[in-house]
């Protein structure tokens, strides 16, 4: 050690507890007491962590590199947000989303709507590989239909988000699904097969719950006046036709062909602008402007105006800033050694399949809570706990499944994470309001823990080798 420098120390348990307590205090005091933006809270947390880092002997330049690395790891999500913002704006102006709402009101019965909303969003996310894209298109349409039926928007949002994350996690086109398999060193389709053990029962149970609750809420109401007024307002404002759905079919087809998601979504956004020009009476420059600033409409129905006057890149700017700041928090924690210490603590506790499942979910959720993004959660979930699986001779597909259950699935549950902010902003229902009705997410976590502690659907490495040998014999 040269003169004038200090030895870097890893944070102790007490210092980690201090960081956690200060994080929670700053967050909730800014949001609930001072009523200041979350972005300012995260910026304050930056300096709190830097102060701790300097106390531990870290240089500012070292922490800055960690901060920038943390932001870099989440840039994929930011690019998708920019593309989806443009897509929402042009698809509203081009009549794609209004047509989905109109046809939905014609076809779907109020009694089965919540379950249908979940299934429709599942199919959309499964086909496109993006929960954000599914929520920004089919999700917005479902919110409009649900409000027309007089259903509570927090319930509709819960069903929409549940469907979006079912499809996203089961899709081989999903960037987070691919990333989880890669980080876990697992074949992509083996990871998806492992997730099916959890996702299928969680999907069935939550779909049945939405069906029962929807049937109870719609019983005896029978008043479709608002739905009819909505259909009339949409038909007067937009040219409603199956032709308006062509951009959606094109985007889904290109994504199914495994084309890169960002350029495909941007191409879909451009198609929306062309549809606005050709079919909805927009001037070309005005239609292109919707990519940046979103749509501005007056249908005469206040809640539809509120629902459809959104989208564009500017619609996402606050969300993008929040995610950048949250990613920076994760990078700073990595740079001061907090994640390394947490990994050591969890490793000492992970002595059986139940504990290793719980610790992986905790490590992944740590990435969501402190890193603010699904990408961060996948890194913390896999890298902090992967050696525990090798030590217990567990197949890595269990690592990938548990990481998804504690990480990606929990992103819409945290108000400052990329998923939580996007869903709240896009659907118009705050995270803490829709959270109790995101039943699929809670069921995935519960079922995953049940499997871990009961030993159900837990593969050992030798089990996987036997399965692969049997498959090879069948193919030869």
C-alpha positions as a Markdown table, in Angstrom:
| # | Residue | x | y | z |
|---|---|---|---|---|
| 1 | Unk | 0.0 | 0.0 | 0.0 |
| 2 | Unk | 1.5 | 3.3 | -1.1 |
| 3 | Unk | 1.8 | 6.3 | 1.2 |
| 4 | Unk | -1.4 | 8.5 | 1.3 |
| 5 | Unk | -3.8 | 5.7 | 0.3 |
| 6 | Unk | -6.1 | 3.7 | 2.6 |
| 7 | Unk | -6.7 | 0.0 | 2.6 |
| 8 | Unk | -10.2 | -0.8 | 1.1 |
| 9 | Unk | -12.4 | -2.8 | 3.6 |
| 10 | Unk | -15.5 | -4.8 | 2.8 |
| 11 | Unk | -18.7 | -3.5 | 4.6 |
| 12 | Unk | -19.5 | -5.3 | 7.9 |
| 13 | Unk | -22.9 | -6.6 | 8.8 |
| 14 | Unk | -23.6 | -3.4 | 10.7 |
| 15 | Unk | -22.7 | -1.2 | 7.8 |
| 16 | Unk | -24.9 | -3.3 | 5.5 |
| 17 | Unk | -27.8 | -2.8 | 8.0 |
| 18 | Unk | -27.1 | 0.9 | 8.1 |
| 19 | Unk | -27.2 | 1.1 | 4.3 |
| 20 | Unk | -30.5 | -0.8 | 4.2 |
| 21 | Unk | -32.1 | 1.3 | 7.0 |
| 22 | Unk | -31.0 | 4.6 | 5.4 |
| 23 | Unk | -32.2 | 3.5 | 2.0 |
| 24 | Unk | -35.7 | 2.8 | 3.4 |
| 25 | Unk | -35.8 | 6.0 | 5.5 |
| 26 | Unk | -34.7 | 8.2 | 2.5 |
| 27 | Unk | -37.1 | 6.5 | 0.1 |
| 28 | Unk | -40.2 | 6.8 | 2.3 |
| 29 | Unk | -39.4 | 10.2 | 3.7 |
| 30 | Unk | -39.0 | 11.7 | 0.3 |
| 31 | Unk | -42.1 | 9.9 | -1.2 |
| 32 | Unk | -44.6 | 10.0 | 1.7 |
| 33 | Unk | -43.5 | 12.8 | 4.0 |
| 34 | Unk | -41.8 | 15.4 | 1.8 |
| 35 | Unk | -43.8 | 14.3 | -1.3 |
| 36 | Unk | -40.7 | 14.7 | -3.5 |
| 37 | Unk | -39.9 | 12.7 | -6.6 |
| 38 | Unk | -38.4 | 9.2 | -6.3 |
| 39 | Unk | -35.6 | 10.4 | -8.5 |
| 40 | Unk | -34.4 | 12.8 | -5.9 |
| 41 | Unk | -34.5 | 10.1 | -3.3 |
| 42 | Unk | -32.3 | 7.8 | -5.4 |
| 43 | Unk | -29.9 | 10.7 | -6.1 |
| 44 | Unk | -29.6 | 11.3 | -2.4 |
| 45 | Unk | -29.0 | 7.5 | -1.9 |
| 46 | Unk | -26.1 | 7.8 | -4.3 |
| 47 | Unk | -24.3 | 10.2 | -2.0 |
| 48 | Unk | -25.2 | 8.2 | 1.1 |
| 49 | Unk | -23.5 | 5.1 | -0.4 |
| 50 | Unk | -20.6 | 7.1 | -1.7 |
| 51 | Unk | -20.1 | 8.4 | 1.9 |
| 52 | Unk | -20.1 | 4.8 | 3.2 |
| 53 | Unk | -17.7 | 3.8 | 0.4 |
| 54 | Unk | -15.2 | 6.6 | 1.3 |
| 55 | Unk | -15.4 | 5.5 | 4.9 |
| 56 | Unk | -14.4 | 2.0 | 3.8 |
| 57 | Unk | -11.4 | 3.3 | 1.9 |
| 58 | Unk | -12.8 | 3.4 | -1.7 |
| 59 | Unk | -11.8 | 6.2 | -4.0 |
| 60 | Unk | -14.4 | 8.3 | -5.8 |
| 61 | Unk | -13.1 | 7.2 | -9.2 |
| 62 | Unk | -13.5 | 3.5 | -8.2 |
| 63 | Unk | -17.1 | 4.1 | -7.2 |
| 64 | Unk | -17.8 | 6.2 | -10.3 |
| 65 | Unk | -16.6 | 3.3 | -12.5 |
| 66 | Unk | -18.9 | 1.0 | -10.5 |
| 67 | Unk | -21.8 | 3.4 | -10.9 |
| 68 | Unk | -21.3 | 3.7 | -14.7 |
| 69 | Unk | -21.0 | -0.1 | -15.0 |
| 70 | Unk | -24.3 | -0.5 | -13.2 |
| 71 | Unk | -26.0 | 1.9 | -15.6 |
| 72 | Unk | -24.4 | 0.2 | -18.5 |
| 73 | Unk | -25.9 | -3.2 | -17.5 |
| 74 | Unk | -29.4 | -1.8 | -17.7 |
| 75 | Unk | -29.1 | 0.0 | -21.0 |
| 76 | Unk | -31.0 | -2.7 | -22.9 |
| 77 | Unk | -34.1 | -2.0 | -20.8 |
| 78 | Unk | -33.7 | 1.7 | -21.5 |
| 79 | Unk | -33.6 | 1.2 | -25.2 |
| 80 | Unk | -36.7 | -0.9 | -25.1 |
| 81 | Unk | -38.5 | 1.8 | -23.1 |
| 82 | Unk | -37.6 | 4.4 | -25.7 |
| 83 | Unk | -38.9 | 2.1 | -28.5 |
| 84 | Unk | -42.1 | 1.1 | -26.6 |
| 85 | Unk | -42.8 | 4.8 | -25.8 |
| 86 | Unk | -42.7 | 5.6 | -29.5 |
| 87 | Unk | -44.8 | 2.6 | -30.3 |
| 88 | Unk | -47.6 | 3.5 | -27.8 |
| 89 | Unk | -47.9 | 7.0 | -29.2 |
| 90 | Unk | -48.1 | 6.0 | -32.8 |
| 91 | Unk | -50.3 | 3.0 | -32.3 |
| 92 | Unk | -52.9 | 5.1 | -30.5 |
| 93 | Unk | -52.8 | 7.8 | -33.2 |
| 94 | Unk | -52.8 | 5.1 | -35.9 |
| 95 | Unk | -56.0 | 3.4 | -34.5 |
| 96 | Unk | -54.3 | 0.2 | -33.4 |
| 97 | Unk | -55.1 | 0.5 | -29.7 |
| 98 | Unk | -58.5 | 2.1 | -30.2 |
| 99 | Unk | -59.5 | -0.8 | -32.5 |
| 100 | Unk | -58.4 | -3.4 | -29.9 |
| 101 | Unk | -60.6 | -1.6 | -27.3 |
| 102 | Unk | -63.5 | -1.4 | -29.7 |
| 103 | Unk | -63.4 | -5.1 | -30.7 |
| 104 | Unk | -62.8 | -6.1 | -27.1 |
| 105 | Unk | -66.0 | -4.3 | -26.0 |
| 106 | Unk | -67.8 | -6.2 | -28.7 |
| 107 | Unk | -66.6 | -9.6 | -28.0 |
| 108 | Unk | -65.7 | -9.9 | -24.3 |
| 109 | Unk | -68.3 | -10.4 | -21.6 |
| 110 | Unk | -67.9 | -8.4 | -18.3 |
| 111 | Unk | -68.1 | -11.6 | -16.3 |
| 112 | Unk | -65.0 | -13.2 | -17.8 |
| 113 | Unk | -63.2 | -10.0 | -18.7 |
| 114 | Unk | -60.5 | -10.1 | -16.0 |
| 115 | Unk | -59.5 | -13.7 | -16.9 |
| 116 | Unk | -59.7 | -12.8 | -20.6 |
| 117 | Unk | -57.5 | -9.7 | -20.0 |
| 118 | Unk | -54.9 | -11.9 | -18.4 |
| 119 | Unk | -55.0 | -14.5 | -21.2 |
| 120 | Unk | -54.8 | -11.8 | -24.0 |
| 121 | Unk | -51.8 | -10.1 | -22.3 |
| 122 | Unk | -50.2 | -13.6 | -21.8 |
| 123 | Unk | -50.5 | -14.4 | -25.5 |
| 124 | Unk | -49.2 | -10.9 | -26.5 |
| 125 | Unk | -46.2 | -11.1 | -24.3 |
| 126 | Unk | -45.5 | -14.7 | -25.3 |
| 127 | Unk | -45.6 | -13.8 | -28.9 |
| 128 | Unk | -43.5 | -10.6 | -28.6 |
| 129 | Unk | -41.2 | -11.5 | -25.7 |
| 130 | Unk | -41.7 | -8.2 | -23.9 |
| 131 | Unk | -43.9 | -7.5 | -20.9 |
| 132 | Unk | -43.4 | -3.8 | -21.5 |
| 133 | Unk | -44.6 | -4.0 | -25.1 |
| 134 | Unk | -47.6 | -6.2 | -24.1 |
| 135 | Unk | -48.6 | -3.7 | -21.4 |
| 136 | Unk | -48.2 | -0.7 | -23.6 |
| 137 | Unk | -50.5 | -2.1 | -26.3 |
| 138 | Unk | -52.8 | -4.9 | -25.3 |
| 139 | Unk | -52.6 | -3.7 | -21.6 |
| 140 | Unk | -53.8 | -0.2 | -22.4 |
| 141 | Unk | -56.6 | -1.7 | -24.4 |
| 142 | Unk | -57.6 | -3.9 | -21.5 |
| 143 | Unk | -57.6 | -0.9 | -19.1 |
| 144 | Unk | -60.0 | 0.9 | -21.4 |
| 145 | Unk | -62.3 | -2.0 | -21.8 |
| 146 | Unk | -62.3 | -2.7 | -18.0 |
| 147 | Unk | -63.2 | 0.8 | -17.1 |
| 148 | Unk | -66.0 | 0.8 | -19.7 |
| 149 | Unk | -67.4 | -2.3 | -17.9 |
| 150 | Unk | -67.1 | -0.4 | -14.6 |
| 151 | Unk | -64.5 | -2.8 | -13.1 |
| 152 | Unk | -62.0 | -1.5 | -10.6 |
| 153 | Unk | -58.8 | -0.4 | -12.4 |
| 154 | Unk | -56.5 | -1.9 | -9.8 |
| 155 | Unk | -58.0 | -5.3 | -10.5 |
| 156 | Unk | -57.7 | -4.8 | -14.2 |
| 157 | Unk | -54.1 | -3.7 | -13.8 |
| 158 | Unk | -53.3 | -6.8 | -11.7 |
| 159 | Unk | -54.7 | -9.1 | -14.4 |
| 160 | Unk | -52.9 | -7.2 | -17.2 |
| 161 | Unk | -49.5 | -7.3 | -15.4 |
| 162 | Unk | -50.0 | -10.9 | -14.4 |
| 163 | Unk | -50.6 | -11.9 | -18.0 |
| 164 | Unk | -47.7 | -9.8 | -19.2 |
| 165 | Unk | -45.2 | -11.5 | -16.9 |
| 166 | Unk | -46.6 | -15.0 | -17.6 |
| 167 | Unk | -45.9 | -14.5 | -21.3 |
| 168 | Unk | -42.6 | -12.8 | -20.8 |
| 169 | Unk | -41.2 | -15.5 | -18.7 |
| 170 | Unk | -42.3 | -18.3 | -21.0 |
| 171 | Unk | -41.2 | -16.7 | -24.2 |
| 172 | Unk | -37.9 | -17.7 | -25.8 |
| 173 | Unk | -37.9 | -14.2 | -27.3 |
| 174 | Unk | -37.7 | -12.5 | -23.9 |
| 175 | Unk | -34.4 | -10.7 | -23.3 |
| 176 | Unk | -34.6 | -11.4 | -19.5 |
| 177 | Unk | -35.4 | -15.1 | -20.1 |
| 178 | Unk | -32.5 | -15.5 | -22.4 |
| 179 | Unk | -30.2 | -13.5 | -20.0 |
| 180 | Unk | -31.2 | -15.7 | -17.1 |
| 181 | Unk | -30.4 | -18.9 | -18.9 |
| 182 | Unk | -27.1 | -17.5 | -20.1 |
| 183 | Unk | -26.0 | -16.3 | -16.7 |
| 184 | Unk | -27.0 | -19.6 | -15.1 |
| 185 | Unk | -25.2 | -21.5 | -17.9 |
| 186 | Unk | -28.4 | -23.4 | -18.8 |
| 187 | Unk | -29.9 | -24.2 | -22.2 |
| 188 | Unk | -32.7 | -21.7 | -22.9 |
| 189 | Unk | -35.4 | -24.3 | -23.4 |
| 190 | Unk | -34.3 | -26.3 | -20.4 |
| 191 | Unk | -34.7 | -23.1 | -18.4 |
| 192 | Unk | -38.2 | -22.5 | -19.8 |
| 193 | Unk | -39.2 | -26.1 | -19.1 |
| 194 | Unk | -38.0 | -25.7 | -15.5 |
| 195 | Unk | -40.1 | -22.5 | -15.2 |
| 196 | Unk | -43.2 | -24.3 | -16.5 |
| 197 | Unk | -43.4 | -26.3 | -13.2 |
| 198 | Unk | -44.0 | -23.0 | -11.4 |
| 199 | Unk | -45.7 | -20.9 | -14.0 |
| 200 | Unk | -48.4 | -23.3 | -15.2 |
| 201 | Unk | -50.0 | -23.8 | -11.7 |
| 202 | Unk | -49.6 | -20.1 | -10.9 |
| 203 | Unk | -51.2 | -19.2 | -14.2 |
| 204 | Unk | -54.2 | -21.6 | -13.7 |
| 205 | Unk | -54.8 | -20.5 | -10.1 |
| 206 | Unk | -54.6 | -16.8 | -10.8 |
| 207 | Unk | -56.8 | -17.0 | -14.0 |
| 208 | Unk | -59.5 | -18.9 | -12.0 |
| 209 | Unk | -59.3 | -16.2 | -9.2 |
| 210 | Unk | -59.7 | -13.4 | -11.8 |
| 211 | Unk | -62.6 | -15.3 | -13.3 |
| 212 | Unk | -64.4 | -15.8 | -10.0 |
| 213 | Unk | -63.8 | -12.2 | -8.8 |
| 214 | Unk | -64.9 | -10.8 | -12.2 |
| 215 | Unk | -68.1 | -12.9 | -12.2 |
| 216 | Unk | -68.9 | -11.7 | -8.7 |
| 217 | Unk | -68.3 | -8.0 | -9.5 |
| 218 | Unk | -70.3 | -8.1 | -12.7 |
| 219 | Unk | -73.2 | -10.1 | -11.2 |
| 220 | Unk | -76.5 | -8.2 | -11.6 |
| 221 | Unk | -75.0 | -5.0 | -13.0 |
| 222 | Unk | -75.9 | -5.7 | -16.6 |
| 223 | Unk | -75.4 | -2.0 | -17.4 |
| 224 | Unk | -73.3 | -1.6 | -20.5 |
| 225 | Unk | -74.2 | 2.0 | -21.1 |
| 226 | Unk | -70.6 | 3.2 | -20.5 |
| 227 | Unk | -69.3 | 0.4 | -22.8 |
| 228 | Unk | -71.7 | 1.5 | -25.6 |
| 229 | Unk | -70.7 | 5.2 | -25.1 |
| 230 | Unk | -67.1 | 4.2 | -25.3 |
| 231 | Unk | -67.7 | 2.3 | -28.6 |
| 232 | Unk | -69.6 | 5.2 | -30.0 |
| 233 | Unk | -66.8 | 7.7 | -29.0 |
| 234 | Unk | -64.1 | 5.5 | -30.5 |
| 235 | Unk | -66.0 | 5.0 | -33.8 |
| 236 | Unk | -66.6 | 8.7 | -34.2 |
| 237 | Unk | -62.9 | 9.6 | -33.5 |
| 238 | Unk | -61.1 | 6.7 | -35.3 |
| 239 | Unk | -61.5 | 4.7 | -38.4 |
| 240 | Unk | -62.1 | 1.3 | -36.8 |
| 241 | Unk | -61.3 | -1.7 | -39.0 |
| 242 | Unk | -59.3 | -5.0 | -38.9 |
| 243 | Unk | -56.8 | -3.2 | -41.2 |
| 244 | Unk | -55.8 | -1.1 | -38.1 |
| 245 | Unk | -54.4 | -4.3 | -36.5 |
| 246 | Unk | -51.9 | -5.0 | -39.3 |
| 247 | Unk | -49.0 | -3.2 | -37.5 |
| 248 | Unk | -49.6 | -5.5 | -34.5 |
| 249 | Unk | -49.6 | -8.6 | -36.6 |
| 250 | Unk | -46.4 | -7.5 | -38.4 |
| 251 | Unk | -44.5 | -6.8 | -35.1 |
| 252 | Unk | -45.6 | -10.1 | -33.6 |
| 253 | Unk | -44.6 | -12.0 | -36.7 |
| 254 | Unk | -41.1 | -10.4 | -36.8 |
| 255 | Unk | -40.5 | -11.1 | -33.2 |
| 256 | Unk | -41.6 | -14.7 | -33.6 |
| 257 | Unk | -39.0 | -14.9 | -36.3 |
| 258 | Unk | -36.4 | -13.9 | -33.6 |
| 259 | Unk | -35.7 | -10.5 | -35.1 |
| 260 | Unk | -34.0 | -8.0 | -32.6 |
| 261 | Unk | -36.7 | -6.5 | -30.4 |
| 262 | Unk | -35.7 | -2.8 | -30.4 |
| 263 | Unk | -35.6 | -2.3 | -34.2 |
| 264 | Unk | -38.7 | -4.4 | -34.6 |
| 265 | Unk | -40.6 | -2.3 | -32.1 |
| 266 | Unk | -39.3 | 0.9 | -33.7 |
| 267 | Unk | -40.4 | -0.4 | -37.1 |
| 268 | Unk | -43.9 | -1.1 | -35.6 |
| 269 | Unk | -43.9 | 2.5 | -34.3 |
| 270 | Unk | -43.2 | 3.8 | -37.8 |
| 271 | Unk | -46.0 | 1.7 | -39.2 |
| 272 | Unk | -48.3 | 3.3 | -36.6 |
| 273 | Unk | -47.4 | 6.7 | -37.9 |
| 274 | Unk | -48.1 | 5.7 | -41.5 |
| 275 | Unk | -51.4 | 4.2 | -40.4 |
| 276 | Unk | -52.2 | 7.5 | -38.7 |
| 277 | Unk | -51.5 | 9.3 | -42.0 |
| 278 | Unk | -53.3 | 6.9 | -44.3 |
| 279 | Unk | -56.3 | 6.0 | -42.2 |
| 280 | Unk | -56.8 | 8.5 | -39.4 |
| 281 | Unk | -56.5 | 11.8 | -41.1 |
| 282 | Unk | -53.1 | 12.9 | -39.6 |
| 283 | Unk | -50.7 | 15.1 | -41.6 |
| 284 | Unk | -47.5 | 13.1 | -42.1 |
| 285 | Unk | -45.3 | 15.4 | -39.9 |
| 286 | Unk | -48.0 | 15.4 | -37.2 |
| 287 | Unk | -48.1 | 11.6 | -37.3 |
| 288 | Unk | -44.3 | 11.3 | -37.0 |
| 289 | Unk | -44.5 | 13.8 | -34.1 |
| 290 | Unk | -46.5 | 11.2 | -32.1 |
| 291 | Unk | -43.4 | 9.0 | -31.9 |
| 292 | Unk | -41.8 | 11.7 | -29.8 |
| 293 | Unk | -44.6 | 13.5 | -28.0 |
| 294 | Unk | -47.4 | 10.9 | -28.1 |
| 295 | Unk | -51.0 | 11.4 | -29.1 |
| 296 | Unk | -53.4 | 14.2 | -28.2 |
| 297 | Unk | -57.0 | 13.3 | -28.6 |
| 298 | Unk | -60.5 | 14.5 | -27.7 |
| 299 | Unk | -63.1 | 11.7 | -28.0 |
| 300 | Unk | -65.6 | 13.4 | -25.7 |
| 301 | Unk | -65.3 | 10.6 | -23.1 |
| 302 | Unk | -63.0 | 11.9 | -20.3 |
| 303 | Unk | -61.5 | 8.5 | -19.1 |
| 304 | Unk | -60.8 | 7.4 | -22.7 |
| 305 | Unk | -59.1 | 10.8 | -23.4 |
| 306 | Unk | -57.0 | 10.2 | -20.2 |
| 307 | Unk | -56.2 | 6.7 | -21.3 |
| 308 | Unk | -55.3 | 7.5 | -24.9 |
| 309 | Unk | -53.5 | 10.8 | -24.4 |
| 310 | Unk | -50.1 | 9.2 | -23.7 |
| 311 | Unk | -47.1 | 7.6 | -25.3 |
| 312 | Unk | -44.1 | 9.0 | -27.2 |
| 313 | Unk | -40.5 | 9.1 | -26.1 |
| 314 | Unk | -41.2 | 12.0 | -23.8 |
| 315 | Unk | -43.8 | 9.9 | -22.0 |
| 316 | Unk | -40.9 | 7.7 | -20.9 |
| 317 | Unk | -38.3 | 10.3 | -19.9 |
| 318 | Unk | -39.1 | 10.3 | -16.2 |
| 319 | Unk | -39.1 | 6.5 | -16.2 |
| 320 | Unk | -35.8 | 6.4 | -17.9 |
| 321 | Unk | -34.2 | 8.9 | -15.5 |
| 322 | Unk | -35.5 | 6.9 | -12.5 |
| 323 | Unk | -34.1 | 3.6 | -13.9 |
| 324 | Unk | -30.7 | 5.2 | -14.6 |
| 325 | Unk | -30.6 | 6.4 | -11.0 |
| 326 | Unk | -31.7 | 3.0 | -9.6 |
| 327 | Unk | -29.1 | 1.2 | -11.8 |
| 328 | Unk | -26.5 | 3.5 | -10.4 |
| 329 | Unk | -27.4 | 2.5 | -6.9 |
| 330 | Unk | -26.8 | -1.2 | -7.8 |
| 331 | Unk | -23.5 | -0.3 | -9.4 |
| 332 | Unk | -22.3 | 1.6 | -6.3 |
| 333 | Unk | -23.3 | -1.3 | -4.0 |
| 334 | Unk | -21.2 | -3.6 | -6.2 |
| 335 | Unk | -18.2 | -1.2 | -6.2 |
| 336 | Unk | -18.0 | -1.0 | -2.4 |
| 337 | Unk | -18.3 | -4.8 | -2.0 |
| 338 | Unk | -21.8 | -5.0 | -0.5 |
| 339 | Unk | -22.9 | -7.7 | -2.9 |
| 340 | Unk | -19.8 | -9.8 | -2.2 |
| 341 | Unk | -20.5 | -9.6 | 1.6 |
| 342 | Unk | -24.2 | -10.5 | 1.1 |
| 343 | Unk | -23.1 | -13.5 | -1.1 |
| 344 | Unk | -20.9 | -14.8 | 1.7 |
| 345 | Unk | -23.7 | -14.4 | 4.3 |
| 346 | Unk | -26.2 | -16.3 | 2.1 |
| 347 | Unk | -23.7 | -19.0 | 1.3 |
| 348 | Unk | -23.3 | -19.9 | 5.0 |
| 349 | Unk | -27.1 | -20.3 | 5.2 |
| 350 | Unk | -27.8 | -22.2 | 2.0 |
| 351 | Unk | -27.3 | -25.7 | 3.3 |
| 352 | Unk | -30.4 | -27.5 | 1.7 |
| 353 | Unk | -32.7 | -27.1 | -1.3 |
| 354 | Unk | -35.2 | -25.0 | 0.7 |
| 355 | Unk | -32.6 | -22.5 | 2.0 |
| 356 | Unk | -30.8 | -22.3 | -1.4 |
| 357 | Unk | -34.1 | -21.5 | -3.1 |
| 358 | Unk | -34.9 | -18.8 | -0.5 |
| 359 | Unk | -31.4 | -17.3 | -0.6 |
| 360 | Unk | -31.4 | -17.1 | -4.4 |
| 361 | Unk | -34.8 | -15.4 | -4.4 |
| 362 | Unk | -33.6 | -13.0 | -1.7 |
| 363 | Unk | -30.4 | -12.2 | -3.7 |
| 364 | Unk | -32.4 | -11.6 | -6.8 |
| 365 | Unk | -34.9 | -9.4 | -5.0 |
| 366 | Unk | -32.0 | -7.5 | -3.5 |
| 367 | Unk | -31.1 | -6.5 | -7.1 |
| 368 | Unk | -34.6 | -5.3 | -7.8 |
| 369 | Unk | -34.9 | -3.4 | -4.5 |
| 370 | Unk | -31.5 | -1.7 | -4.6 |
| 371 | Unk | -30.7 | -1.9 | -8.3 |
| 372 | Unk | -34.1 | -1.0 | -9.7 |
| 373 | Unk | -34.1 | -3.3 | -12.7 |
| 374 | Unk | -34.6 | -6.9 | -13.8 |
| 375 | Unk | -31.2 | -7.0 | -15.3 |
| 376 | Unk | -29.6 | -6.2 | -12.0 |
| 377 | Unk | -31.7 | -8.8 | -10.2 |
| 378 | Unk | -30.5 | -11.5 | -12.7 |
| 379 | Unk | -26.9 | -10.7 | -12.0 |
| 380 | Unk | -27.3 | -10.6 | -8.2 |
| 381 | Unk | -29.4 | -13.8 | -8.1 |
| 382 | Unk | -27.1 | -15.9 | -10.2 |
| 383 | Unk | -23.6 | -14.6 | -9.3 |
| 384 | Unk | -24.2 | -14.4 | -5.6 |
| 385 | Unk | -25.6 | -17.9 | -5.2 |
| 386 | Unk | -24.4 | -20.0 | -8.2 |
| 387 | Unk | -21.7 | -21.8 | -6.2 |
| 388 | Unk | -24.3 | -23.0 | -3.7 |
| 389 | Unk | -26.0 | -25.1 | -6.4 |
| 390 | Unk | -22.7 | -26.7 | -7.4 |
| 391 | Unk | -21.8 | -27.5 | -3.8 |
| 392 | Unk | -25.2 | -29.2 | -3.2 |
| 393 | Unk | -25.0 | -30.9 | -6.6 |
| 394 | Unk | -28.2 | -29.2 | -7.9 |
| 395 | Unk | -28.9 | -28.7 | -11.5 |
| 396 | Unk | -28.4 | -25.1 | -12.8 |
| 397 | Unk | -31.9 | -25.0 | -14.2 |
| 398 | Unk | -33.0 | -24.7 | -10.5 |
| 399 | Unk | -30.8 | -21.6 | -10.2 |
| 400 | Unk | -32.3 | -20.0 | -13.3 |
| 401 | Unk | -35.9 | -20.8 | -12.1 |
| 402 | Unk | -35.3 | -19.4 | -8.6 |
| 403 | Unk | -33.6 | -16.3 | -10.0 |
| 404 | Unk | -36.6 | -15.5 | -12.1 |
| 405 | Unk | -39.0 | -16.1 | -9.2 |
| 406 | Unk | -37.1 | -13.6 | -6.9 |
| 407 | Unk | -36.0 | -11.2 | -9.6 |
| 408 | Unk | -37.9 | -10.6 | -12.8 |
| 409 | Unk | -41.3 | -11.5 | -11.4 |
| 410 | Unk | -40.9 | -9.0 | -8.5 |
| 411 | Unk | -39.9 | -6.0 | -10.6 |
| 412 | Unk | -43.5 | -4.7 | -11.0 |
| 413 | Unk | -43.8 | -4.9 | -7.2 |
| 414 | Unk | -41.1 | -2.3 | -6.4 |
| 415 | Unk | -42.3 | 1.3 | -7.0 |
| 416 | Unk | -38.9 | 2.5 | -8.2 |
| 417 | Unk | -37.9 | -0.4 | -10.3 |
| 418 | Unk | -38.1 | -0.4 | -14.1 |
| 419 | Unk | -41.1 | -2.7 | -14.1 |
| 420 | Unk | -42.9 | -0.9 | -11.3 |
| 421 | Unk | -42.5 | 2.5 | -12.8 |
| 422 | Unk | -43.4 | 1.4 | -16.3 |
| 423 | Unk | -46.5 | -0.4 | -15.3 |
| 424 | Unk | -47.7 | 2.4 | -13.1 |
| 425 | Unk | -47.0 | 5.0 | -15.7 |
| 426 | Unk | -48.5 | 3.1 | -18.6 |
| 427 | Unk | -51.6 | 1.7 | -17.0 |
| 428 | Unk | -52.3 | 4.7 | -14.8 |
| 429 | Unk | -52.5 | 2.8 | -11.5 |
| 430 | Unk | -49.8 | 3.3 | -8.9 |
| 431 | Unk | -47.6 | 0.3 | -7.9 |
| 432 | Unk | -48.8 | 0.0 | -4.3 |
| 433 | Unk | -52.4 | 0.1 | -5.4 |
| 434 | Unk | -52.3 | -2.7 | -8.0 |
| 435 | Unk | -49.7 | -4.7 | -6.0 |
| 436 | Unk | -52.2 | -6.8 | -3.9 |
| 437 | Unk | -53.9 | -7.9 | -7.1 |
| 438 | Unk | -50.8 | -9.1 | -8.9 |
| 439 | Unk | -51.7 | -12.6 | -8.0 |
| 440 | Unk | -49.5 | -14.4 | -10.5 |
| 441 | Unk | -46.4 | -12.9 | -9.0 |
| 442 | Unk | -47.2 | -13.9 | -5.5 |
| 443 | Unk | -48.2 | -17.4 | -6.5 |
| 444 | Unk | -44.9 | -17.9 | -8.4 |
| 445 | Unk | -43.0 | -17.0 | -5.2 |
| 446 | Unk | -45.1 | -19.2 | -3.0 |
| 447 | Unk | -45.0 | -22.2 | -5.3 |
| 448 | Unk | -41.2 | -21.8 | -5.8 |
| 449 | Unk | -40.6 | -21.9 | -2.1 |
| 450 | Unk | -43.0 | -24.9 | -1.6 |
| 451 | Unk | -41.0 | -26.8 | -4.2 |
| 452 | Unk | -37.7 | -25.8 | -2.5 |
| 453 | Unk | -38.7 | -27.0 | 1.0 |
| 454 | Unk | -40.6 | -30.1 | -0.1 |
| 455 | Unk | -38.1 | -31.2 | -2.7 |
| 456 | Unk | -40.7 | -31.3 | -5.5 |
| 457 | Unk | -39.4 | -30.8 | -9.0 |
| 458 | Unk | -35.8 | -30.4 | -7.8 |
| 459 | Unk | -33.3 | -31.8 | -10.2 |
| 460 | Unk | -29.9 | -33.1 | -9.3 |
| 461 | Unk | -27.0 | -32.9 | -11.8 |
| 462 | Unk | -27.1 | -36.7 | -12.3 |
| 463 | Unk | -30.8 | -36.6 | -13.1 |
| 464 | Unk | -30.1 | -34.1 | -15.9 |
| 465 | Unk | -27.4 | -36.3 | -17.3 |
| 466 | Unk | -29.7 | -39.3 | -17.3 |
| 467 | Unk | -32.4 | -37.3 | -19.1 |
| 468 | Unk | -29.9 | -36.1 | -21.7 |
| 469 | Unk | -28.6 | -39.6 | -22.3 |
| 470 | Unk | -32.2 | -40.9 | -22.8 |
| 471 | Unk | -33.0 | -38.1 | -25.2 |
| 472 | Unk | -29.8 | -38.8 | -27.2 |
| 473 | Unk | -30.8 | -42.5 | -27.4 |
| 474 | Unk | -34.2 | -41.6 | -28.7 |
| 475 | Unk | -32.9 | -39.4 | -31.4 |
| 476 | Unk | -30.2 | -41.9 | -32.6 |
